Amino acid sequence: MKKIAILGSTGSIGTQTLEIVREQRDLEVVALAAGSNIQLLEKQIREFHPRIAAVWDSKAAARLRENLRDLDVKVLTGMEGLLETAVYPDSEILVTAIVGMLGIRPTVAAIEAGKTIALANKETLVTAGHIIMPLAKERNVQILPVDSEHSAIFQSLNGEGGNKISRILLTASGGPFRGKKREELTDIQVEDALKHPNWSMGKKITIDSSTMVNKGLEVIEAKWLFDVSPDDIQVVVQPQSVIHSMVEFEDGAVIAQLGTPDMRLPIQYALYYPERRPLGGDRLDFEALKSISFEEPDRKTFRGLSLAYDAIARGGNIPTVFNAANERAVAKFLNREIRYLEIDEMIEACMSDANYMPAPSIEQILETERSVYDYIESRW
Ligand code: NAD
Ligand code: MG
């Protein structure tokens, strides 16, 4: 039995991870953490019997503790709960499926404790990649990508040994507003932005996909995971989401991974790497598909993508500013406090106001996050 812990078990990636556990039967869940959905968490605890469970919200944690009096499970709360889940002594793999920079400290703690990381939580790598990648190397810990594009790149590198990557071709669906111009997006409502054409995901990443900030975050994530300069990472719009990403080598050969849009594949691949296990579900039908098309991303409409390249070129704490501003802007948009086009305006304003720090420590990353939030509160 391979023992796993999951941060964010009640979300889109978390529940799909548990589907795989249910199917495969040789994985044992030892620790689970979630934000506030204790109803679902309780169900998961009763089905998978973790030894500990963490709930961010302390009132919800107290209620869960009460509901689980008949079971032998320790219920924790707050950052302490996330950290204990991350380093739970028995676990071998930590699936990081929480949203946002909140994942930094637990991810670092898990690497220090020698856990293999199945990484979905891209915001952690975007803001702290310069700390996480060297630390993982030093501790000889594997970081296995769960994000579908990065898993595709990782799969395309199988057997390539030290062959140099000449380019990463990071594919994007283009989101629900592909083909629209900026003027057409002024009245976009939350419901419109939550309709992704190909993937079903959590709310924050669905909004990020619609603005293409998600692709910007993924460019930065790819830079850290594969040690490739952002100039050699090209975003290619591939509207059918059939090609999950590609790698071009120095001889011009391009290797890609294709498949239906199903996150269970990259999650399962990370859990069992390097083994491939059977997985149910639809298969690509090339006769029905007929064509796979490509487009150039529209950087004028989706400014988040250019801002991400700018953030990584400036480096230091600027990717943190980019990410924190986006996290807050998306939360405000979902709360209907700001208009859709204000999301990238807010990111741009925060990036031009930022105090540059060259190689921020975790404390400085979190300090940068706080000052971005303060700046947004003072201006919006
Ligand atoms: P989601 O919103 O569906 O789930 C988030 C999970 O985190 C939930 O279990 C929630 O309870 C938990 N959570 C939120 N706040 C918390 C807190 N303060 N403490 C503890 N737990 C907390 O999100 P998701 O779509 O599953 O995305 C998770 C991560 O994976 C994100 O970083 C996202 O970018 C990345 N990702 C997701 C997908 C996808 O298909 N959903 C694909 C690629 C990458
Ligand atoms: Mg992705």
Coordinates of C-alpha atoms and ligand atoms in Angstrom, one line a residue:
M1 CA 0.0 0.0 0.0
K2 CA 1.3 3.4 -1.0
K3 CA 0.3 6.0 1.6
I4 CA -1.0 9.4 0.5
A5 CA -2.1 12.7 2.0
I6 CA -4.2 15.3 0.2
L7 CA -4.4 19.1 0.8
G8 CA -7.7 20.2 -0.6
S9 CA -9.5 16.9 -0.7
T10 CA -13.0 18.4 -1.3
G11 CA -12.1 20.3 -4.4
S12 CA -12.0 19.4 -8.1
I13 CA -8.5 17.8 -8.0
G14 CA -9.0 16.4 -4.5
T15 CA -12.2 14.5 -5.3
Q16 CA -10.7 13.2 -8.6
T17 CA -7.7 12.0 -6.6
L18 CA -10.0 10.1 -4.3
E19 CA -11.8 8.6 -7.3
I20 CA -8.5 7.1 -8.3
V21 CA -7.8 5.8 -4.8
R22 CA -11.3 4.2 -4.8
E23 CA -10.6 2.6 -8.2
Q24 CA -7.0 1.4 -7.7
R25 CA -7.2 -0.1 -4.2
D26 CA -3.5 0.0 -3.5
L27 CA -3.4 3.5 -2.2
E28 CA -4.1 4.3 1.4
V29 CA -5.2 7.8 2.5
V30 CA -3.6 8.8 5.8
A31 CA -4.4 12.5 6.0
L32 CA -6.9 14.9 4.4
A33 CA -7.2 18.7 4.6
A34 CA -10.0 21.0 3.3
G35 CA -11.2 24.5 3.7
S36 CA -14.8 24.5 5.1
N37 CA -16.9 21.8 3.3
I38 CA -17.1 19.5 6.4
Q39 CA -20.1 17.6 5.0
L40 CA -18.1 16.3 2.1
L41 CA -15.0 15.9 4.3
E42 CA -16.9 13.8 6.8
K43 CA -18.1 11.5 4.0
Q44 CA -14.5 11.2 2.7
I45 CA -13.3 10.4 6.2
R46 CA -15.9 7.7 6.7
E47 CA -15.0 6.1 3.4
F48 CA -11.2 6.5 3.4
H49 CA -10.4 6.4 7.1
P50 CA -7.5 8.9 7.3
R51 CA -5.7 9.1 10.6
I52 CA -5.9 12.9 10.7
A53 CA -8.1 15.5 9.0
A54 CA -7.6 19.3 8.9
V55 CA -10.2 22.0 8.4
W56 CA -9.1 25.5 7.9
D57 CA -12.1 27.1 9.6
S58 CA -11.9 26.5 13.4
K59 CA -15.7 26.6 13.9
A60 CA -16.2 24.0 11.1
A61 CA -13.4 21.9 12.6
A62 CA -15.1 21.9 16.0
R63 CA -18.4 20.8 14.4
L64 CA -16.6 18.0 12.5
R65 CA -14.9 16.8 15.7
E66 CA -18.3 16.6 17.3
N67 CA -19.7 14.7 14.3
L68 CA -16.8 12.2 14.3
R69 CA -16.9 11.3 17.9
D70 CA -17.5 7.6 17.0
L71 CA -14.2 7.5 14.9
D72 CA -10.6 7.4 15.8
V73 CA -9.5 10.4 13.8
K74 CA -7.6 13.5 14.9
V75 CA -9.2 16.8 13.6
L76 CA -6.9 19.8 13.3
T77 CA -7.4 23.3 12.1
G78 CA -5.7 26.4 10.6
M79 CA -2.1 26.4 9.2
E80 CA -1.1 23.9 11.8
G81 CA -3.6 21.5 10.3
L82 CA -2.3 22.0 6.8
L83 CA 1.3 21.6 8.0
E84 CA 0.6 18.4 10.0
T85 CA -1.3 17.0 6.9
A86 CA 1.7 17.8 4.8
V87 CA 4.3 16.1 7.0
Y88 CA 2.2 13.2 8.4
P89 CA 4.9 10.7 9.2
D90 CA 3.4 7.7 7.5
S91 CA 2.6 9.3 4.1
E92 CA 4.8 8.9 1.0
I93 CA 3.1 11.3 -1.4
L94 CA 1.4 14.7 -0.8
V95 CA -1.1 15.8 -3.4
T96 CA -1.2 19.6 -3.2
A97 CA -4.7 20.4 -4.4
I98 CA -5.4 23.6 -2.4
V99 CA -5.8 26.9 -4.2
G100 CA -3.4 29.8 -3.9
M101 CA -0.2 30.9 -2.1
L102 CA -1.5 29.3 1.0
G103 CA 0.2 26.1 -0.3
I104 CA 3.7 27.5 0.1
R105 CA 4.4 26.6 3.7
P106 CA 2.9 23.1 3.7
T107 CA 4.7 22.3 0.4
V108 CA 8.0 23.4 1.8
A109 CA 7.4 21.5 5.0
A110 CA 6.5 18.3 3.0
I111 CA 9.7 18.6 0.9
E112 CA 11.8 19.0 4.1
A113 CA 10.1 15.9 5.5
G114 CA 11.1 14.0 2.3
K115 CA 7.6 13.5 0.8
T116 CA 7.1 13.1 -2.9
I117 CA 5.0 16.0 -4.2
A118 CA 2.2 15.6 -6.7
L119 CA 1.8 19.2 -7.4
A120 CA -1.5 20.8 -8.6
N121 CA -1.2 24.0 -6.6
K122 CA 0.7 26.0 -9.3
E123 CA 0.5 29.3 -7.3
T124 CA 3.1 27.9 -4.9
L125 CA 5.6 27.3 -7.6
V126 CA 4.9 30.6 -9.3
T127 CA 5.7 32.5 -6.2
A128 CA 8.3 30.3 -4.5
G129 CA 9.8 28.3 -7.3
H130 CA 13.3 29.7 -6.6
I131 CA 13.0 28.2 -3.1
I132 CA 11.1 25.0 -3.8
M133 CA 13.1 23.6 -6.8
P134 CA 16.5 23.9 -5.2
L135 CA 15.1 22.5 -1.9
A136 CA 13.6 19.5 -3.6
K137 CA 16.9 18.9 -5.4
E138 CA 18.8 19.2 -2.1
R139 CA 16.4 16.8 -0.3
N140 CA 16.3 14.4 -3.3
V141 CA 12.5 14.8 -3.5
Q142 CA 10.5 14.4 -6.7
I143 CA 8.0 17.1 -7.7
L144 CA 5.6 15.4 -10.1
P145 CA 3.3 17.7 -12.1
V146 CA -0.5 17.3 -11.9
D147 CA -1.4 20.3 -14.1
S148 CA -2.3 18.7 -17.4
E149 CA 0.1 20.7 -19.6
H150 CA 3.0 20.1 -17.3
S151 CA 2.2 16.4 -17.0
A152 CA 2.1 16.3 -20.8
I153 CA 5.6 18.0 -21.0
F154 CA 6.8 15.6 -18.3
Q155 CA 5.5 12.6 -20.3
S156 CA 7.0 14.0 -23.5
L157 CA 10.4 14.0 -21.8
N158 CA 10.2 10.3 -21.0
G159 CA 13.4 8.6 -22.1
E160 CA 15.0 11.8 -23.4
G161 CA 17.7 11.6 -20.7
G162 CA 19.7 14.8 -20.8
N163 CA 18.6 15.9 -24.3
K164 CA 18.2 19.7 -24.4
I165 CA 14.7 21.1 -24.8
S166 CA 14.8 23.8 -27.4
R167 CA 11.2 24.9 -26.9
I168 CA 8.1 24.1 -24.8
L169 CA 4.8 24.5 -26.7
L170 CA 2.3 25.1 -23.9
T171 CA -1.2 24.6 -25.2
A172 CA -4.2 26.6 -24.2
S173 CA -7.9 26.1 -24.9
G174 CA -8.3 29.9 -25.2
G175 CA -11.2 29.7 -22.7
P176 CA -14.8 30.8 -23.1
F177 CA -14.0 34.2 -24.6
R178 CA -11.6 33.0 -27.3
G179 CA -12.1 35.2 -30.5
K180 CA -13.6 38.1 -28.5
K181 CA -12.1 41.5 -28.4
R182 CA -11.7 43.5 -25.2
E183 CA -14.6 45.8 -25.9
E184 CA -16.9 42.7 -26.0
L185 CA -15.9 41.7 -22.5
T186 CA -17.0 44.8 -20.6
D187 CA -20.2 43.3 -19.3
I188 CA -19.0 39.8 -18.6
Q189 CA -20.8 38.3 -15.6
V190 CA -19.5 35.7 -13.1
E191 CA -21.7 33.0 -14.7
D192 CA -20.3 33.7 -18.2
A193 CA -16.7 33.4 -17.0
L194 CA -17.4 30.2 -15.1
K195 CA -18.4 28.4 -18.4
H196 CA -15.2 26.7 -19.5
P197 CA -15.6 25.0 -23.0
N198 CA -13.5 21.8 -22.2
W199 CA -12.6 21.4 -18.6
S200 CA -14.6 21.2 -15.4
M201 CA -12.5 22.7 -12.6
G202 CA -12.6 24.8 -9.4
K203 CA -13.9 28.4 -9.6
K204 CA -10.7 30.3 -9.3
I205 CA -8.8 28.4 -12.0
T206 CA -11.9 28.6 -14.3
I207 CA -11.8 32.4 -14.0
D208 CA -8.0 32.3 -14.5
S209 CA -8.6 30.2 -17.7
S210 CA -11.0 32.8 -19.1
T211 CA -8.6 35.6 -18.6
M212 CA -5.6 33.5 -19.7
V213 CA -3.9 34.4 -16.4
N214 CA -3.9 30.6 -15.9
K215 CA -1.7 30.2 -18.9
G216 CA 0.6 32.9 -17.6
L217 CA 0.9 31.1 -14.3
E218 CA 1.6 27.9 -16.2
V219 CA 4.4 29.5 -18.2
I220 CA 6.0 30.4 -14.9
E221 CA 5.3 27.0 -13.5
A222 CA 6.9 25.4 -16.6
K223 CA 10.0 27.6 -16.2
W224 CA 10.5 26.2 -12.7
L225 CA 9.6 22.6 -13.3
F226 CA 11.7 22.1 -16.5
D227 CA 14.4 24.8 -16.1
V228 CA 13.5 26.4 -19.4
S229 CA 13.8 30.2 -20.1
P230 CA 10.4 31.8 -20.6
D231 CA 11.6 33.0 -24.0
D232 CA 11.6 29.3 -25.0
I233 CA 8.1 28.7 -23.8
Q234 CA 5.5 29.4 -26.5
V235 CA 1.8 29.5 -25.8
V236 CA -0.2 27.9 -28.6
V237 CA -4.0 28.0 -28.6
Q238 CA -5.4 24.6 -29.4
P239 CA -9.1 25.0 -28.9
Q240 CA -10.2 21.3 -28.8
S241 CA -7.8 20.6 -25.7
V242 CA -6.6 17.4 -27.4
I243 CA -2.9 18.1 -27.3
H244 CA -2.0 18.8 -23.7
S245 CA 1.4 20.3 -24.6
M246 CA 4.5 19.6 -26.6
V247 CA 8.3 19.7 -26.4
E248 CA 10.6 20.5 -29.3
F249 CA 14.1 19.2 -29.3
E250 CA 17.3 20.6 -30.9
D251 CA 16.9 18.4 -34.0
G252 CA 13.4 19.9 -34.6
A253 CA 11.5 16.8 -33.4
V254 CA 8.3 17.7 -31.5
I255 CA 6.9 15.2 -29.0
A256 CA 3.4 15.7 -27.6
Q257 CA 1.0 14.0 -25.3
L258 CA -2.6 13.8 -26.5
G259 CA -5.8 12.6 -24.8
T260 CA -9.3 13.5 -23.9
P261 CA -9.6 16.4 -21.3
D262 CA -9.7 14.3 -18.2
M263 CA -7.6 15.4 -15.1
R264 CA -7.7 11.9 -13.7
L265 CA -5.0 10.9 -16.2
P266 CA -2.3 13.4 -15.0
I267 CA -3.3 12.8 -11.4
Q268 CA -3.0 9.1 -11.7
Y269 CA 0.3 9.4 -13.7
A270 CA 1.8 11.5 -10.8
L271 CA 0.5 9.0 -8.2
Y272 CA 2.1 6.0 -9.9
Y273 CA 5.0 7.5 -11.9
P274 CA 6.7 5.9 -13.8
E275 CA 4.0 3.2 -14.0
R276 CA 0.9 3.6 -16.2
R277 CA -2.2 2.0 -14.8
P278 CA -5.5 1.3 -16.6
L279 CA -7.9 4.2 -16.5
G280 CA -11.6 4.1 -17.6
G281 CA -13.3 6.9 -19.6
D282 CA -13.5 8.1 -23.1
R283 CA -10.7 7.6 -25.6
L284 CA -9.8 10.0 -28.4
D285 CA -11.7 9.2 -31.6
F286 CA -9.7 10.7 -34.4
E287 CA -12.4 10.0 -37.0
A288 CA -15.0 12.0 -35.0
L289 CA -12.4 14.6 -34.2
K290 CA -11.4 15.2 -37.9
S291 CA -9.1 18.2 -37.1
I292 CA -6.9 19.7 -34.5
S293 CA -6.5 23.4 -35.0
F294 CA -4.1 26.0 -33.7
E295 CA -4.2 29.8 -33.1
E296 CA -2.0 32.5 -31.8
P297 CA -3.0 33.8 -28.4
D298 CA -4.6 37.3 -28.4
R299 CA -2.4 39.1 -26.0
K300 CA -4.2 42.5 -26.5
T301 CA -7.4 41.1 -25.2
F302 CA -6.0 38.7 -22.6
R303 CA -3.4 41.0 -21.1
G304 CA -2.8 38.6 -18.2
L305 CA -0.6 36.5 -20.4
S306 CA 1.8 39.3 -21.3
L307 CA 1.8 40.5 -17.7
A308 CA 2.9 37.0 -16.6
Y309 CA 5.9 37.1 -19.1
D310 CA 6.7 40.5 -17.7
A311 CA 6.5 39.3 -14.1
I312 CA 8.9 36.4 -14.8
A313 CA 11.3 38.6 -16.7
R314 CA 11.5 41.0 -13.8
G315 CA 11.8 38.0 -11.4
G316 CA 12.3 38.3 -7.6
N317 CA 9.0 39.0 -5.9
I318 CA 7.2 40.3 -9.0
P319 CA 5.6 36.9 -9.8
T320 CA 4.3 37.0 -6.3
V321 CA 2.8 40.4 -6.9
F322 CA 1.3 39.1 -10.2
N323 CA -0.2 36.1 -8.4
A324 CA -1.4 37.8 -5.2
A325 CA -3.1 40.6 -7.2
N326 CA -4.8 38.0 -9.4
E327 CA -5.9 36.0 -6.4
R328 CA -7.5 39.0 -4.8
A329 CA -8.9 40.3 -8.0
V330 CA -10.6 37.0 -8.9
A331 CA -12.0 36.8 -5.3
K332 CA -13.5 40.3 -5.8
F333 CA -14.9 39.4 -9.2
L334 CA -16.5 36.2 -7.9
N335 CA -18.0 38.4 -5.1
R336 CA -19.3 40.8 -7.7
E337 CA -17.2 43.7 -6.3
I338 CA -15.3 44.5 -9.5
R339 CA -15.9 44.2 -13.2
Y340 CA -14.4 41.4 -15.3
L341 CA -11.8 43.7 -17.1
E342 CA -10.7 45.1 -13.8
I343 CA -9.0 41.8 -13.0
D344 CA -6.0 42.4 -15.3
E345 CA -6.1 46.2 -14.6
M346 CA -5.7 45.4 -10.9
I347 CA -2.8 43.1 -11.7
E348 CA -1.1 45.7 -13.8
A349 CA -1.6 48.4 -11.2
C350 CA -0.1 46.2 -8.5
M351 CA 2.9 45.3 -10.7
S352 CA 3.7 48.9 -11.4
D353 CA 3.4 49.9 -7.8
A354 CA 5.5 47.0 -6.4
N355 CA 8.7 47.3 -4.3
Y356 CA 11.1 44.9 -6.0
M357 CA 12.9 42.3 -3.9
P358 CA 15.5 40.2 -5.8
A359 CA 15.3 36.7 -4.1
P360 CA 12.5 36.9 -1.5
S361 CA 12.5 34.5 1.4
I362 CA 9.2 32.9 2.3
E363 CA 8.6 35.6 4.9
Q364 CA 9.2 38.3 2.2
I365 CA 6.9 36.5 -0.2
L366 CA 4.1 36.5 2.4
E367 CA 5.0 40.2 3.2
T368 CA 4.7 41.0 -0.5
E369 CA 1.3 39.3 -0.6
R370 CA 0.1 41.4 2.3
S371 CA 1.3 44.6 0.8
V372 CA -0.5 43.8 -2.5
Y373 CA -3.7 43.2 -0.6
D374 CA -3.3 46.4 1.3
Y375 CA -2.7 48.3 -1.9
I376 CA -5.8 46.8 -3.5
E377 CA -7.9 47.7 -0.4
S378 CA -6.6 51.3 -0.5
R379 CA -7.4 51.7 -4.2
W380 CA -10.5 49.7 -4.9
Ligands
NAD1 P1 -11.1 23.8 -5.9 O1 -11.6 25.2 -5.5 O2 -12.1 22.9 -6.6 O3 -10.7 23.1 -4.5 C1 -9.8 23.7 -3.6 C2 -9.6 22.8 -2.4 O4 -8.8 23.5 -1.5 C3 -10.9 22.4 -1.7 O5 -10.8 21.2 -1.1 C4 -11.0 23.5 -0.5 O6 -11.7 23.0 0.6 C5 -9.5 23.6 -0.2 N1 -9.2 24.8 0.5 C6 -9.5 26.1 0.1 N2 -9.1 27.0 1.0 C7 -8.5 26.2 2.0 C8 -7.9 26.5 3.2 N3 -7.8 27.8 3.6 N4 -7.4 25.5 3.9 C9 -7.5 24.2 3.5 N5 -8.0 23.9 2.4 C10 -8.6 24.9 1.6 O7 -9.8 24.0 -6.7 P2 -9.2 23.0 -7.8 O8 -9.8 23.4 -9.1 O9 -9.2 21.6 -7.4 O10 -7.7 23.5 -7.9 C11 -6.7 23.2 -6.9 C12 -5.3 23.6 -7.4 O11 -5.0 22.8 -8.5 C13 -5.2 25.0 -7.9 O12 -4.0 25.5 -7.6 C14 -5.4 24.9 -9.4 O13 -4.8 26.0 -10.1 C15 -4.7 23.6 -9.7 N6 -5.2 22.9 -10.9 C16 -6.5 22.5 -11.0 C17 -7.0 21.9 -12.1 C18 -8.4 21.4 -12.2 O14 -8.7 20.7 -13.2 N7 -9.3 21.7 -11.3 C19 -6.1 21.7 -13.2 C20 -4.8 22.1 -13.0 C21 -4.4 22.7 -11.9
MG2 MG -3.4 23.4 -16.8

